Every structure is written in structure tokens, then in C-alpha cells.
GROMACS .gro file of C-alpha atoms in nm:
model
  100
    1UNK     CA    1  13.592  -3.419   0.766
    2UNK     CA    2  13.301  -3.219   0.629
    3UNK     CA    3  13.494  -3.166   0.308
    4UNK     CA    4  13.533  -3.544   0.269
    5UNK     CA    5  13.159  -3.602   0.313
    6UNK     CA    6  13.085  -3.339   0.051
    7UNK     CA    7  13.290  -3.534  -0.203
    8UNK     CA    8  13.074  -3.846  -0.160
    9UNK     CA    9  12.777  -3.840  -0.401
   10UNK     CA   10  12.439  -3.806  -0.232
   11UNK     CA   11  12.324  -4.142  -0.363
   12UNK     CA   12  12.590  -4.319  -0.154
   13UNK     CA   13  12.488  -4.123   0.156
   14UNK     CA   14  12.129  -4.239   0.124
   15UNK     CA   15  11.999  -4.438   0.423
   16UNK     CA   16  11.840  -4.705   0.203
   17UNK     CA   17  12.157  -4.757   0.002
   18UNK     CA   18  12.366  -4.788   0.318
   19UNK     CA   19  12.125  -5.031   0.483
   20UNK     CA   20  12.105  -5.242   0.165
   21UNK     CA   21  12.483  -5.244   0.138
   22UNK     CA   22  12.512  -5.349   0.503
   23UNK     CA   23  12.254  -5.624   0.447
   24UNK     CA   24  12.436  -5.760   0.140
   25UNK     CA   25  12.773  -5.758   0.317
   26UNK     CA   26  12.618  -5.929   0.618
   27UNK     CA   27  12.464  -6.205   0.407
   28UNK     CA   28  12.774  -6.252   0.194
   29UNK     CA   29  13.039  -6.274   0.465
   30UNK     CA   30  12.904  -6.280   0.821
   31UNK     CA   31  12.587  -6.490   0.814
   32UNK     CA   32  12.595  -6.863   0.893
   33UNK     CA   33  12.496  -6.934   0.530
   34UNK     CA   34  12.759  -6.712   0.369
   35UNK     CA   35  12.892  -6.738   0.015
   36UNK     CA   36  13.176  -6.972   0.108
   37UNK     CA   37  12.940  -7.224   0.267
   38UNK     CA   38  12.707  -7.201  -0.032
   39UNK     CA   39  12.998  -7.278  -0.266
   40UNK     CA   40  13.097  -7.580  -0.056
   41UNK     CA   41  12.739  -7.706  -0.049
   42UNK     CA   42  12.711  -7.662  -0.423
   43UNK     CA   43  13.024  -7.869  -0.488
   44UNK     CA   44  12.904  -8.136  -0.243
   45UNK     CA   45  12.569  -8.147  -0.424
   46UNK     CA   46  12.746  -8.199  -0.757
   47UNK     CA   47  12.949  -8.487  -0.608
   48UNK     CA   48  12.635  -8.648  -0.466
   49UNK     CA   49  12.452  -8.615  -0.798
   50UNK     CA   50  12.744  -8.787  -0.971
   51UNK     CA   51  12.741  -9.066  -0.713
   52UNK     CA   52  12.364  -9.103  -0.753
   53UNK     CA   53  12.401  -9.148  -1.129
   54UNK     CA   54  12.681  -9.401  -1.076
   55UNK     CA   55  12.471  -9.607  -0.837
   56UNK     CA   56  12.166  -9.589  -1.061
   57UNK     CA   57  12.377  -9.739  -1.341
   58UNK     CA   58  12.504 -10.008  -1.104
   59UNK     CA   59  12.149 -10.094  -0.994
   60UNK     CA   60  12.038 -10.124  -1.356
   61UNK     CA   61  12.336 -10.350  -1.431
   62UNK     CA   62  12.259 -10.574  -1.131
   63UNK     CA   63  11.892 -10.599  -1.231
   64UNK     CA   64  11.993 -10.700  -1.583
   65UNK     CA   65  12.233 -10.961  -1.444
   66UNK     CA   66  11.963 -11.091  -1.212
   67UNK     CA   67  11.714 -11.123  -1.496
   68UNK     CA   68  11.973 -11.306  -1.709
   69UNK     CA   69  12.055 -11.546  -1.423
   70UNK     CA   70  11.688 -11.617  -1.351
   71UNK     CA   71  11.618 -11.700  -1.717
   72UNK     CA   72  11.931 -11.902  -1.799
   73UNK     CA   73  12.022 -12.198  -1.572
   74UNK     CA   74  12.349 -12.262  -1.760
   75UNK     CA   75  12.466 -11.908  -1.688
   76UNK     CA   76  12.363 -11.948  -1.325
   77UNK     CA   77  12.570 -12.267  -1.295
   78UNK     CA   78  12.869 -12.103  -1.467
   79UNK     CA   79  12.859 -11.806  -1.230
   80UNK     CA   80  12.821 -12.029  -0.923
   81UNK     CA   81  13.122 -12.235  -1.028
   82UNK     CA   82  13.350 -11.945  -1.125
   83UNK     CA   83  13.260 -11.681  -0.872
   84UNK     CA   84  13.157 -11.880  -0.567
   85UNK     CA   85  13.367 -12.196  -0.627
   86UNK     CA   86  13.064 -12.426  -0.595
   87UNK     CA   87  13.074 -12.782  -0.721
   88UNK     CA   88  12.850 -13.080  -0.772
   89UNK     CA   89  12.855 -13.348  -0.499
   90UNK     CA   90  13.052 -13.602  -0.709
   91UNK     CA   91  13.316 -13.360  -0.841
   92UNK     CA   92  13.661 -13.257  -0.727
   93UNK     CA   93  13.753 -12.894  -0.751
   94UNK     CA   94  14.105 -12.776  -0.834
   95UNK     CA   95  14.190 -12.409  -0.804
   96UNK     CA   96  14.484 -12.295  -1.016
   97UNK     CA   97  14.649 -11.973  -0.903
   98UNK     CA   98  14.878 -11.810  -1.156
   99UNK     CA   99  15.189 -11.640  -1.026
  100UNK     CA  100  15.286 -11.321  -1.202
   0.00000   0.00000   0.00000
């Protein structure tokens, strides 16, 4: 056993090296915030950033649509008729459904 310890370089037998090595192993694998959890959190953060950019684009699109509808009464009437099936009081509305 003593012969085996003599083969290990003195640097690796140093108390500070051993305690630092233990600390790094503890943080990397045993701690509640280990490397695997950090990788999962990083991927989740990337997904959430992508979703945030998507919803920011959607919000901008809705604001542009809202501004266009507020400024153009003809477009507002067209959207109300096509999307919400609204009609004027003296009109009849026929909905044609195409079969494919």
C-alpha cells in the first residue's frame, strides 16, 4: 500500500487539491443544482425565449391589425362579415360550406 502511495505525485496528495477536487465533484454530481439540472434549465430557458419572441411578434401583428381596423371602417365591416358572420338588419345571410 505504501508503494502505491509513493507512485502518486505529491501534487495529487496535497490537501488543497483533494478538497478542491471533492468540492468540484460534489457540485457537479451530488448537489441539488448539479450539471444535469443546469443543462435542463438552460434548454428550458431557450424554449421560453423562443416563445417570448413568437408572442412578441403576435402582439405586434395584433396591434397593427387593431390600428388598421380602427382607421378603416370598410375593413372593419369586411372582417365582421367574414369572421364573425354579422349582417345588417335588412339582409339575409347564406353560408356556403364546400365539401372536399
